[in-house]
Amino acid sequence: PSCRRYVAGGRCKSTARLEGKVVIVTGANTGIGKETARDLAQRGKVIIACRDTAKAEAAASEIRAETGNQEVIAKKLDLADTKSIREFAERFLAEEKELHILINNAGVMLCPYSKTADGFEMQLGVNHLGHFLLTFLLLERLKQCAPARIVNVSSLAHHGGRIRFHDLHGEKSYNRGLAYCHSKLANVLFTRELARRLQGKFQSSRVTANALHPGSVYSDLVRHSFVMTWLWKIFSFFLKTPCEGAQTSIYCAVAEELESVTGQYFSDCQPAYVSPRGRDDETAKKLWSVSCELLGIQWD
């Protein structure tokens, strides 16, 4: 029915092949990450990077069987632990000579207050800081293999976010819904500042960075909230399937017309409105330097 078609939203129509190209998708053992990996595995080599290696391996072997592509590989990556992120990057760089597309897809949502191995608030730590560090560690390889793309899965929820520098880790006050919004705003600001730096006046590196909202997707991302899980079940007809939700990620990763588009935010495979806070360059720059400080890295 047309209502269902409306819910499904935009589809990625690109048939671009990725022969000889390598893609990393974080959190690709379930939900939209898995559907993104499934589509891209029909085009080229895909690395599924997940915390749970058993689930990652199960997803990889399912996708290999379905696509006939043996180059779908599961690797361990726990974004809530910078040691794991560094180990993943080190192993990847040692084993793979190429990297063309990095899809920062993994995320946690609405989790009760907890901290990552490094003491960061969990949602900001996984959704923003973990991917920030991963991108930093892999950027040189992306530049060497350019044209290359970085795709950050954000959310419409960024409209409700603000970067609370005075209480970044929610120690003074914590609301799990708002913490999710804050982390998704961080994704938008990171994308904006990363794109600006990659297109700086001294270098146009031919590495693009874009962010996106996948849509409201029926997935287990809401597992930490009983109410949301219940609402999701009731309204499932009005939610995208993971396959529909993956379309904009795939679009940002492969669409030919985005070859030189950078620093943008998409929804339903087209440019979408970014909140004023998501366009604030001063906040973006400050978030960048605070993130570097927290992670103990120098990223100029």
mmCIF file with all atom_site columns, C-alpha atoms in Angstrom, residues 140-244:
data_model
loop_
_atom_site.group_PDB
_atom_site.id
_atom_site.type_symbol
_atom_site.label_atom_id
_atom_site.label_alt_id
_atom_site.label_comp_id
_atom_site.label_asym_id
_atom_site.label_entity_id
_atom_site.label_seq_id
_atom_site.pdbx_PDB_ins_code
_atom_site.Cartn_x
_atom_site.Cartn_y
_atom_site.Cartn_z
_atom_site.occupancy
_atom_site.B_iso_or_equiv
_atom_site.pdbx_formal_charge
_atom_site.auth_seq_id
_atom_site.auth_comp_id
_atom_site.auth_asym_id
_atom_site.auth_atom_id
_atom_site.pdbx_PDB_model_num
ATOM 1   C CA . GLU A 1 140 ? 45.791 7.871  6.503  1.00 0.00 ? 140 GLU A CA 1
ATOM 2   C CA . ARG A 1 141 ? 44.818 4.620  4.806  1.00 0.00 ? 141 ARG A CA 1
ATOM 3   C CA . LEU A 1 142 ? 41.633 6.230  3.461  1.00 0.00 ? 142 LEU A CA 1
ATOM 4   C CA . LYS A 1 143 ? 43.703 9.129  2.081  1.00 0.00 ? 143 LYS A CA 1
ATOM 5   C CA . GLN A 1 144 ? 46.122 6.717  0.385  1.00 0.00 ? 144 GLN A CA 1
ATOM 6   C CA . CYS A 1 145 ? 43.204 4.934  -1.301 1.00 0.00 ? 145 CYS A CA 1
ATOM 7   C CA . ALA A 1 146 ? 41.259 8.080  -2.242 1.00 0.00 ? 146 ALA A CA 1
ATOM 8   C CA . PRO A 1 147 ? 38.710 8.750  -3.543 1.00 0.00 ? 147 PRO A CA 1
ATOM 9   C CA . ALA A 1 148 ? 37.349 7.436  -0.242 1.00 0.00 ? 148 ALA A CA 1
ATOM 10  C CA . ARG A 1 149 ? 34.311 8.045  1.935  1.00 0.00 ? 149 ARG A CA 1
ATOM 11  C CA . ILE A 1 150 ? 33.480 8.263  5.625  1.00 0.00 ? 150 ILE A CA 1
ATOM 12  C CA . VAL A 1 151 ? 29.813 7.768  6.475  1.00 0.00 ? 151 VAL A CA 1
ATOM 13  C CA . ASN A 1 152 ? 28.549 8.587  9.978  1.00 0.00 ? 152 ASN A CA 1
ATOM 14  C CA . VAL A 1 153 ? 25.154 7.241  11.001 1.00 0.00 ? 153 VAL A CA 1
ATOM 15  C CA . SER A 1 154 ? 23.545 9.995  13.080 1.00 0.00 ? 154 SER A CA 1
ATOM 16  C CA . SER A 1 155 ? 19.830 10.561 13.685 1.00 0.00 ? 155 SER A CA 1
ATOM 17  C CA . LEU A 1 156 ? 16.962 12.991 13.563 1.00 0.00 ? 156 LEU A CA 1
ATOM 18  C CA . ALA A 1 157 ? 17.411 12.879 17.350 1.00 0.00 ? 157 ALA A CA 1
ATOM 19  C CA . HIS A 1 158 ? 20.330 15.307 16.902 1.00 0.00 ? 158 HIS A CA 1
ATOM 20  C CA . HIS A 1 159 ? 17.663 18.051 16.898 1.00 0.00 ? 159 HIS A CA 1
ATOM 21  C CA . GLY A 1 160 ? 17.115 17.405 20.602 1.00 0.00 ? 160 GLY A CA 1
ATOM 22  C CA . GLY A 1 161 ? 20.798 17.373 21.459 1.00 0.00 ? 161 GLY A CA 1
ATOM 23  C CA . ARG A 1 162 ? 23.269 19.887 22.821 1.00 0.00 ? 162 ARG A CA 1
ATOM 24  C CA . ILE A 1 163 ? 26.920 19.494 23.676 1.00 0.00 ? 163 ILE A CA 1
ATOM 25  C CA . ARG A 1 164 ? 27.113 20.009 27.431 1.00 0.00 ? 164 ARG A CA 1
ATOM 26  C CA . PHE A 1 165 ? 30.818 20.730 27.830 1.00 0.00 ? 165 PHE A CA 1
ATOM 27  C CA . HIS A 1 166 ? 30.332 21.413 31.565 1.00 0.00 ? 166 HIS A CA 1
ATOM 28  C CA . ASP A 1 167 ? 28.962 17.885 32.049 1.00 0.00 ? 167 ASP A CA 1
ATOM 29  C CA . LEU A 1 168 ? 30.012 15.839 29.035 1.00 0.00 ? 168 LEU A CA 1
ATOM 30  C CA . HIS A 1 169 ? 29.764 12.506 30.827 1.00 0.00 ? 169 HIS A CA 1
ATOM 31  C CA . GLY A 1 170 ? 26.438 13.165 32.515 1.00 0.00 ? 170 GLY A CA 1
ATOM 32  C CA . GLU A 1 171 ? 27.849 12.940 36.025 1.00 0.00 ? 171 GLU A CA 1
ATOM 33  C CA . LYS A 1 172 ? 25.855 15.932 37.270 1.00 0.00 ? 172 LYS A CA 1
ATOM 34  C CA . SER A 1 173 ? 22.620 15.004 35.533 1.00 0.00 ? 173 SER A CA 1
ATOM 35  C CA . TYR A 1 174 ? 21.750 12.161 33.202 1.00 0.00 ? 174 TYR A CA 1
ATOM 36  C CA . ASN A 1 175 ? 18.716 11.492 31.060 1.00 0.00 ? 175 ASN A CA 1
ATOM 37  C CA . ARG A 1 176 ? 19.167 8.514  28.752 1.00 0.00 ? 176 ARG A CA 1
ATOM 38  C CA . GLY A 1 177 ? 16.945 9.915  26.010 1.00 0.00 ? 177 GLY A CA 1
ATOM 39  C CA . LEU A 1 178 ? 18.757 13.249 25.984 1.00 0.00 ? 178 LEU A CA 1
ATOM 40  C CA . ALA A 1 179 ? 22.169 11.568 26.238 1.00 0.00 ? 179 ALA A CA 1
ATOM 41  C CA . TYR A 1 180 ? 21.329 9.735  23.004 1.00 0.00 ? 180 TYR A CA 1
ATOM 42  C CA . CYS A 1 181 ? 20.357 13.034 21.344 1.00 0.00 ? 181 CYS A CA 1
ATOM 43  C CA . HIS A 1 182 ? 23.604 14.655 22.525 1.00 0.00 ? 182 HIS A CA 1
ATOM 44  C CA . SER A 1 183 ? 25.665 11.799 21.063 1.00 0.00 ? 183 SER A CA 1
ATOM 45  C CA . LYS A 1 184 ? 23.871 12.040 17.707 1.00 0.00 ? 184 LYS A CA 1
ATOM 46  C CA . LEU A 1 185 ? 24.463 15.807 17.595 1.00 0.00 ? 185 LEU A CA 1
ATOM 47  C CA . ALA A 1 186 ? 28.136 15.019 18.240 1.00 0.00 ? 186 ALA A CA 1
ATOM 48  C CA . ASN A 1 187 ? 28.064 12.787 15.108 1.00 0.00 ? 187 ASN A CA 1
ATOM 49  C CA . VAL A 1 188 ? 26.759 15.699 13.000 1.00 0.00 ? 188 VAL A CA 1
ATOM 50  C CA . LEU A 1 189 ? 29.311 18.173 14.390 1.00 0.00 ? 189 LEU A CA 1
ATOM 51  C CA . PHE A 1 190 ? 32.175 15.689 13.980 1.00 0.00 ? 190 PHE A CA 1
ATOM 52  C CA . THR A 1 191 ? 31.181 15.120 10.345 1.00 0.00 ? 191 THR A CA 1
ATOM 53  C CA . ARG A 1 192 ? 31.044 18.852 9.698  1.00 0.00 ? 192 ARG A CA 1
ATOM 54  C CA . GLU A 1 193 ? 34.447 19.598 11.222 1.00 0.00 ? 193 GLU A CA 1
ATOM 55  C CA . LEU A 1 194 ? 36.071 16.519 9.665  1.00 0.00 ? 194 LEU A CA 1
ATOM 56  C CA . ALA A 1 195 ? 34.818 17.551 6.208  1.00 0.00 ? 195 ALA A CA 1
ATOM 57  C CA . ARG A 1 196 ? 36.105 21.095 6.756  1.00 0.00 ? 196 ARG A CA 1
ATOM 58  C CA . ARG A 1 197 ? 39.555 19.801 7.690  1.00 0.00 ? 197 ARG A CA 1
ATOM 59  C CA . LEU A 1 198 ? 39.691 17.354 4.783  1.00 0.00 ? 198 LEU A CA 1
ATOM 60  C CA . GLN A 1 199 ? 38.794 20.139 2.349  1.00 0.00 ? 199 GLN A CA 1
ATOM 61  C CA . GLY A 1 200 ? 41.198 22.628 3.925  1.00 0.00 ? 200 GLY A CA 1
ATOM 62  C CA . LYS A 1 201 ? 42.900 25.210 1.760  1.00 0.00 ? 201 LYS A CA 1
ATOM 63  C CA . PHE A 1 202 ? 46.176 23.263 1.688  1.00 0.00 ? 202 PHE A CA 1
ATOM 64  C CA . GLN A 1 203 ? 44.737 19.925 0.829  1.00 0.00 ? 203 GLN A CA 1
ATOM 65  C CA . SER A 1 204 ? 41.743 18.580 -0.886 1.00 0.00 ? 204 SER A CA 1
ATOM 66  C CA . SER A 1 205 ? 42.264 14.992 0.159  1.00 0.00 ? 205 SER A CA 1
ATOM 67  C CA . ARG A 1 206 ? 39.471 13.435 -1.934 1.00 0.00 ? 206 ARG A CA 1
ATOM 68  C CA . VAL A 1 207 ? 38.141 11.851 1.230  1.00 0.00 ? 207 VAL A CA 1
ATOM 69  C CA . THR A 1 208 ? 34.548 12.899 1.906  1.00 0.00 ? 208 THR A CA 1
ATOM 70  C CA . ALA A 1 209 ? 32.605 12.743 5.172  1.00 0.00 ? 209 ALA A CA 1
ATOM 71  C CA . ASN A 1 210 ? 28.814 12.769 5.362  1.00 0.00 ? 210 ASN A CA 1
ATOM 72  C CA . ALA A 1 211 ? 26.240 12.033 8.062  1.00 0.00 ? 211 ALA A CA 1
ATOM 73  C CA . LEU A 1 212 ? 22.742 10.640 7.820  1.00 0.00 ? 212 LEU A CA 1
ATOM 74  C CA . HIS A 1 213 ? 19.472 9.837  9.548  1.00 0.00 ? 213 HIS A CA 1
ATOM 75  C CA . PRO A 1 214 ? 18.420 6.254  8.712  1.00 0.00 ? 214 PRO A CA 1
ATOM 76  C CA . GLY A 1 215 ? 14.772 6.785  9.616  1.00 0.00 ? 215 GLY A CA 1
ATOM 77  C CA . SER A 1 216 ? 12.798 5.267  12.469 1.00 0.00 ? 216 SER A CA 1
ATOM 78  C CA . VAL A 1 217 ? 13.753 1.649  12.111 1.00 0.00 ? 217 VAL A CA 1
ATOM 79  C CA . TYR A 1 218 ? 12.287 -1.478 13.682 1.00 0.00 ? 218 TYR A CA 1
ATOM 80  C CA . SER A 1 219 ? 15.447 -2.874 15.277 1.00 0.00 ? 219 SER A CA 1
ATOM 81  C CA . ASP A 1 220 ? 16.767 -3.955 18.661 1.00 0.00 ? 220 ASP A CA 1
ATOM 82  C CA . LEU A 1 221 ? 18.410 -0.570 19.233 1.00 0.00 ? 221 LEU A CA 1
ATOM 83  C CA . VAL A 1 222 ? 15.631 0.240  21.729 1.00 0.00 ? 222 VAL A CA 1
ATOM 84  C CA . ARG A 1 223 ? 16.277 -2.921 23.771 1.00 0.00 ? 223 ARG A CA 1
ATOM 85  C CA . HIS A 1 224 ? 17.284 -0.907 26.871 1.00 0.00 ? 224 HIS A CA 1
ATOM 86  C CA . SER A 1 225 ? 13.866 0.712  27.160 1.00 0.00 ? 225 SER A CA 1
ATOM 87  C CA . PHE A 1 226 ? 10.817 -1.381 28.013 1.00 0.00 ? 226 PHE A CA 1
ATOM 88  C CA . VAL A 1 227 ? 8.432  1.422  26.974 1.00 0.00 ? 227 VAL A CA 1
ATOM 89  C CA . MET A 1 228 ? 10.161 2.000  23.638 1.00 0.00 ? 228 MET A CA 1
ATOM 90  C CA . THR A 1 229 ? 10.293 -1.734 22.916 1.00 0.00 ? 229 THR A CA 1
ATOM 91  C CA . TRP A 1 230 ? 6.561  -1.935 23.594 1.00 0.00 ? 230 TRP A CA 1
ATOM 92  C CA . LEU A 1 231 ? 5.771  1.143  21.457 1.00 0.00 ? 231 LEU A CA 1
ATOM 93  C CA . TRP A 1 232 ? 8.011  -0.127 18.661 1.00 0.00 ? 232 TRP A CA 1
ATOM 94  C CA . LYS A 1 233 ? 5.999  -3.382 18.585 1.00 0.00 ? 233 LYS A CA 1
ATOM 95  C CA . ILE A 1 234 ? 2.658  -1.575 18.452 1.00 0.00 ? 234 ILE A CA 1
ATOM 96  C CA . PHE A 1 235 ? 3.719  0.875  15.749 1.00 0.00 ? 235 PHE A CA 1
ATOM 97  C CA . SER A 1 236 ? 5.936  -1.487 13.764 1.00 0.00 ? 236 SER A CA 1
ATOM 98  C CA . PHE A 1 237 ? 3.825  -0.906 10.643 1.00 0.00 ? 237 PHE A CA 1
ATOM 99  C CA . PHE A 1 238 ? 4.927  2.743  10.692 1.00 0.00 ? 238 PHE A CA 1
ATOM 100 C CA . LEU A 1 239 ? 8.591  1.922  11.131 1.00 0.00 ? 239 LEU A CA 1
ATOM 101 C CA . LYS A 1 240 ? 11.140 1.123  8.459  1.00 0.00 ? 240 LYS A CA 1
ATOM 102 C CA . THR A 1 241 ? 12.500 -2.384 8.170  1.00 0.00 ? 241 THR A CA 1
ATOM 103 C CA . PRO A 1 242 ? 16.279 -2.606 8.725  1.00 0.00 ? 242 PRO A CA 1
ATOM 104 C CA . CYS A 1 243 ? 16.664 -3.013 4.953  1.00 0.00 ? 243 CYS A CA 1
ATOM 105 C CA . GLU A 1 244 ? 14.744 0.225  4.311  1.00 0.00 ? 244 GLU A CA 1
#
